[in-house]
């Protein structure tokens, strides 16, 4: 009896330690975060000291000059000096975070996970709160990395979705337990060859109340590199997706068993296995929103190799699950509201798996600009800046949204993709979307258009807006009634065949010859690399010229007093077609049409549209 009591006491102690371990880990992580915040505050103070006497505070001074006491009386001299110093320091503090956007996240504490039935432990083993589906595909309907099973199934013993217990280990790799913690976990697909192109899905829908969602997983793939394939891209795979409240995929990561460093190999039964690992998905952009988590396990598309996995602990960062990540990427939220800034900087962070490299040095991360209404690709930007370890930044100008000229497509979303390989073999892309639910990431509605060098307006104009160009506007567009539309150009406006507007139904159309105008919220901002002596709002120098434009065989880049480092030309699909380091460009071998030219100067980048005729 005494031995039993001692054993029970020891068991209770182990349970207590296990229960406390996540909280202890959380508190340790919070202390590390606060220590980093203290270092950032020192950096901010140094930044303020370096710039307090050189920054252009004109707008700050004007704002403080109009400040009165609550009584309506002007500020006293001492109060004015205090208010001005506070406003200057706050302005420089904001400028510091513009230059170092990745450090904003340090000021947000991670919320302790609050989940129900996260480990399938309720009522002695339960799948309440989860949904499951499983389908068999034929050769024509099975598609690599894009399957979404729809046939609803209930977990059952020895089926394609099974609630497993900790009473036994995996049948193929006995050293791997079927459950990560507690008594239960879910297995998707079966651990035997079933000669079918089957995929199974786990779905969990919830309202986000924490800055990340995480879980533990263990993967098992019958090795697809054994020579049995007739088509060696149809590997078994595991995939995780996060969908927003509109059902759009905002995060996706895929792992197959080809030369991936997370896998061990058992030659006796030809099994690739990962052991227990952790998935951690950033949900900070979706706090308070309804999202859907999907996990998919698929057999081989040639039906000869199986893939299955165990999944557990759908909340909390499992304290012992510290094996390195297999690769993630995230976009940081945009703080700008209203009309877009020009240019803007889209930033994020990434983590490559161990021993992995980008497929193309400097271009392993790509930013896609998508039409918000259709999801169609508009432009793909490559070669981001890497301001610090595991952080990236894209310079996005107005031309990136309208590479062929301003149209009525005035709302856009962002998607970032990480493209890498391990062991010389390309791995599935990791992607994340930047969304601002319920609206688009960027909207030009009710804003003056960017000031393009030349503008071609061919589509229907369906919202009131101002189109402007420093050179000419060439319009064959139909303007809908009941709108107020303005065309403003530096030297000419041509109304081409197809142009139509009406003065009826209180619609107003204006055409002006004059310089571009900014509105209150469409501002020019300096590049992040030139904060010292930067003015509060800075119009980018206008001496960057392309001539002739339109060009037939050659054009020249004039950069004035700024040093030209290099340039690249991209077609409308985002493919780079030409690059150089001199001011002269030979384009005789390119097809006629519109191209996007990215000019890399010593202190900034400039984007231009080039027309080849």
XYZ file of C-alpha atoms in Angstrom, residues 133-431:
299
model
C -13.334 14.694 -44.654
C -11.694 12.060 -46.853
C -11.792 11.386 -50.604
C -10.307 9.028 -53.178
C -9.170 10.631 -56.447
C -8.467 9.177 -59.855
C -5.396 9.937 -61.973
C -6.995 13.022 -63.530
C -8.481 14.617 -60.383
C -5.552 14.137 -57.990
C -3.532 17.415 -58.024
C -0.247 18.093 -56.240
C -0.639 20.396 -53.205
C -4.176 21.584 -54.095
C -6.512 18.861 -52.801
C -9.423 19.740 -50.490
C -11.413 16.616 -49.511
C -15.143 17.274 -49.107
C -16.775 13.938 -48.201
C -17.548 14.209 -44.486
C -16.407 11.268 -42.343
C -16.538 10.454 -38.649
C -13.450 9.100 -36.870
C -13.528 5.332 -36.503
C -10.988 2.629 -35.611
C -8.705 1.594 -38.479
C -10.311 4.105 -40.864
C -8.804 7.048 -42.724
C -9.540 9.307 -39.735
C -8.878 7.607 -36.401
C -8.854 8.767 -32.789
C -5.816 6.890 -31.476
C -4.726 6.368 -27.879
C -1.365 6.170 -26.183
C -1.677 2.447 -25.547
C 0.602 1.547 -28.462
C 3.256 3.090 -30.697
C 3.280 3.632 -34.441
C 3.172 0.243 -36.239
C 5.897 1.162 -38.751
C 8.299 3.065 -36.444
C 7.733 1.665 -32.916
C 10.080 4.243 -31.354
C 7.539 7.004 -32.176
C 4.486 7.199 -29.857
C 1.119 7.831 -31.506
C 0.237 10.565 -28.978
C 2.333 13.621 -28.190
C 0.890 14.333 -24.739
C -2.080 13.110 -22.730
C -3.926 9.990 -23.881
C -5.319 10.784 -27.358
C -4.421 12.164 -30.804
C -5.853 12.064 -34.345
C -4.364 10.077 -37.226
C -5.127 11.117 -40.820
C -4.852 8.360 -43.483
C -3.803 4.784 -42.787
C -0.339 3.370 -41.973
C -0.534 0.686 -44.656
C -0.435 0.543 -48.437
C -4.022 0.882 -49.651
C -3.250 1.491 -53.350
C -5.521 4.521 -53.596
C -5.016 8.208 -54.260
C -6.578 9.212 -50.953
C -6.399 12.499 -49.075
C -7.893 13.176 -45.630
C -8.600 16.523 -43.981
C -8.928 17.852 -40.426
C -10.729 21.178 -40.039
C -11.028 23.411 -36.988
C -12.974 26.706 -37.004
C -12.543 29.235 -34.229
C -12.407 32.924 -33.322
C -8.805 34.065 -32.891
C -8.018 35.076 -29.312
C -4.253 34.610 -29.391
C -1.376 35.814 -31.516
C -0.567 32.331 -32.824
C -2.113 28.898 -33.195
C 0.089 25.865 -32.735
C -0.044 22.091 -32.576
C 2.215 19.025 -32.585
C 2.491 16.619 -35.520
C 4.382 13.479 -36.587
C 4.597 12.561 -40.306
C 5.219 9.209 -42.009
C 5.765 8.824 -45.779
C 6.540 5.678 -47.696
C 9.697 6.785 -49.498
C 8.674 7.984 -52.983
C 12.271 7.928 -54.252
C 12.430 4.128 -54.504
C 12.116 4.060 -58.288
C 8.443 3.064 -58.317
C 7.247 6.331 -59.824
C 6.444 6.936 -63.443
C 5.906 10.604 -62.630
C 8.177 11.745 -59.828
C 6.283 14.876 -58.816
C 3.217 13.106 -57.438
C 4.622 12.587 -53.952
C 2.576 12.034 -50.782
C 2.433 15.263 -48.798
C 1.254 17.086 -45.666
C -0.227 20.578 -45.895
C -1.543 23.170 -43.442
C -3.728 26.110 -44.464
C -5.312 29.014 -42.633
C -8.418 30.582 -44.200
C -9.899 33.936 -43.223
C -13.597 34.653 -42.635
C -14.144 34.953 -46.408
C -12.716 31.485 -46.999
C -9.552 32.775 -48.690
C -6.257 31.017 -47.929
C -4.050 33.475 -46.004
C -1.300 31.043 -44.972
C -0.165 27.768 -46.555
C 2.801 25.495 -46.009
C 3.445 22.107 -47.572
C 5.923 19.322 -46.806
C 6.642 16.278 -48.945
C 9.170 13.553 -48.330
C 11.754 14.512 -50.943
C 15.178 15.455 -49.546
C 13.643 17.317 -46.607
C 15.949 17.568 -43.575
C 13.159 16.996 -41.047
C 12.925 13.310 -42.008
C 14.760 10.239 -40.824
C 14.842 7.122 -43.003
C 14.205 3.506 -42.049
C 15.510 1.319 -44.911
C 13.994 -1.871 -43.529
C 10.474 -0.762 -44.482
C 11.291 2.226 -46.725
C 9.703 4.806 -44.377
C 10.530 8.508 -44.050
C 9.457 9.761 -40.605
C 9.728 13.118 -38.833
C 9.180 12.307 -35.181
C 7.063 14.770 -33.199
C 7.440 18.401 -34.264
C 5.595 21.691 -33.851
C 3.648 23.943 -36.187
C 3.207 27.568 -35.116
C 1.140 29.939 -37.297
C 1.071 33.697 -36.768
C -2.546 34.819 -36.264
C -1.823 38.325 -34.922
C -3.515 39.954 -37.924
C -6.790 38.132 -37.288
C -7.498 38.813 -33.608
C -11.244 38.591 -32.939
C -11.949 37.175 -36.398
C -13.401 33.845 -37.454
C -10.805 31.625 -39.187
C -10.511 28.026 -40.371
C -7.493 25.794 -39.870
C -7.133 22.919 -42.368
C -4.661 20.018 -42.277
C -4.391 17.652 -45.225
C -2.539 14.328 -45.557
C -2.349 12.801 -49.034
C -1.123 9.518 -50.427
C 0.965 9.457 -53.594
C -0.747 10.606 -56.781
C 0.317 7.369 -58.486
C -1.370 5.391 -55.661
C 1.797 3.402 -54.888
C 3.044 5.175 -51.724
C 1.134 6.107 -48.587
C 1.374 9.166 -46.346
C -0.153 9.523 -42.892
C 0.327 11.631 -39.774
C -0.616 12.085 -36.114
C -1.829 15.454 -34.758
C -2.179 16.597 -31.152
C -2.237 19.577 -28.720
C -4.091 22.177 -30.791
C -3.239 25.020 -28.432
C -0.270 26.161 -26.468
C 3.304 25.851 -27.594
C 4.195 22.318 -26.478
C 7.076 22.903 -24.031
C 9.223 20.000 -25.228
C 8.607 20.497 -28.925
C 11.676 22.600 -29.729
C 12.898 20.984 -32.953
C 13.767 23.687 -35.548
C 11.050 24.916 -37.871
C 10.623 23.467 -41.346
C 10.149 26.936 -42.838
C 7.668 29.768 -42.336
C 6.961 33.235 -43.705
C 4.691 36.063 -42.513
C 3.712 39.570 -43.593
C 3.594 42.368 -41.024
C 0.311 44.314 -40.712
C 0.117 47.699 -42.458
C -0.664 50.600 -40.157
C -1.558 53.008 -42.986
C -5.250 53.746 -43.451
C -7.017 55.870 -46.049
C -5.257 56.687 -49.311
C -1.974 54.796 -49.830
C 1.433 56.314 -49.260
C 3.763 56.355 -52.263
C 6.057 54.528 -52.129
C 5.065 52.094 -49.384
C 7.160 49.451 -47.651
C 5.700 45.983 -47.191
C 7.647 44.046 -44.560
C 7.658 40.588 -43.022
C 9.748 37.841 -41.493
C 10.761 34.349 -42.562
C 12.584 31.249 -41.370
C 14.358 28.846 -43.703
C 14.614 25.192 -42.646
C 18.034 23.928 -41.531
C 20.457 23.414 -44.446
C 18.058 25.076 -46.895
C 18.879 27.862 -49.367
C 16.826 30.154 -51.560
C 16.429 28.803 -55.088
C 17.638 32.153 -56.457
C 19.960 34.199 -54.226
C 18.285 37.515 -53.383
C 15.039 36.473 -55.088
C 13.870 33.552 -52.947
C 11.104 35.748 -51.538
C 8.536 37.233 -53.928
C 5.691 39.672 -53.314
C 2.555 39.296 -55.448
C 0.095 42.147 -55.898
C -3.398 40.785 -56.577
C -6.631 42.418 -57.685
C -8.830 42.358 -54.586
C -12.040 41.623 -56.485
C -10.777 38.772 -58.678
C -7.558 37.528 -57.073
C -5.816 37.933 -60.440
C -2.074 38.583 -60.368
C -1.110 42.170 -61.268
C 2.623 42.327 -60.522
C 5.273 40.173 -58.871
C 8.137 41.964 -57.128
C 11.458 40.205 -56.513
C 14.792 41.044 -54.836
C 13.602 42.487 -51.501
C 15.862 44.233 -49.029
C 16.931 42.272 -45.938
C 17.309 44.928 -43.206
C 18.060 42.393 -40.462
C 18.242 38.661 -39.845
C 15.103 36.828 -41.004
C 13.329 40.078 -41.964
C 12.572 41.420 -45.438
C 11.188 44.632 -46.923
C 9.714 45.374 -50.364
C 9.704 48.874 -51.859
C 6.295 49.163 -53.572
C 5.657 52.159 -55.810
C 2.497 53.233 -57.595
C 3.756 51.601 -60.788
C 3.691 48.223 -59.070
C -0.104 48.466 -58.802
C -0.618 49.854 -62.321
C 2.228 48.586 -64.529
C 0.273 49.374 -67.691
C -1.359 52.588 -66.482
C -4.152 53.529 -64.096
C -7.394 51.599 -64.538
C -10.626 51.286 -62.603
C -9.215 48.324 -60.620
C -8.559 50.362 -57.524
C -8.230 47.783 -54.721
C -5.446 45.268 -54.123
C -4.213 42.518 -51.798
C -0.692 41.239 -51.080
C 0.710 37.695 -51.066
C 4.300 36.729 -50.222
C 5.984 33.471 -51.302
C 9.174 31.810 -50.074
C 10.919 29.602 -52.655
C 13.740 27.381 -51.435
C 15.476 24.040 -51.868
C 17.137 21.463 -49.664
C 19.849 19.166 -50.919
C 19.558 20.786 -54.353
C 15.889 19.751 -54.681
C 13.152 22.377 -54.931
C 10.623 22.309 -52.077
C 6.952 23.416 -52.144
C 6.483 27.168 -51.783
C 5.449 28.643 -48.444
C 2.973 31.496 -48.838
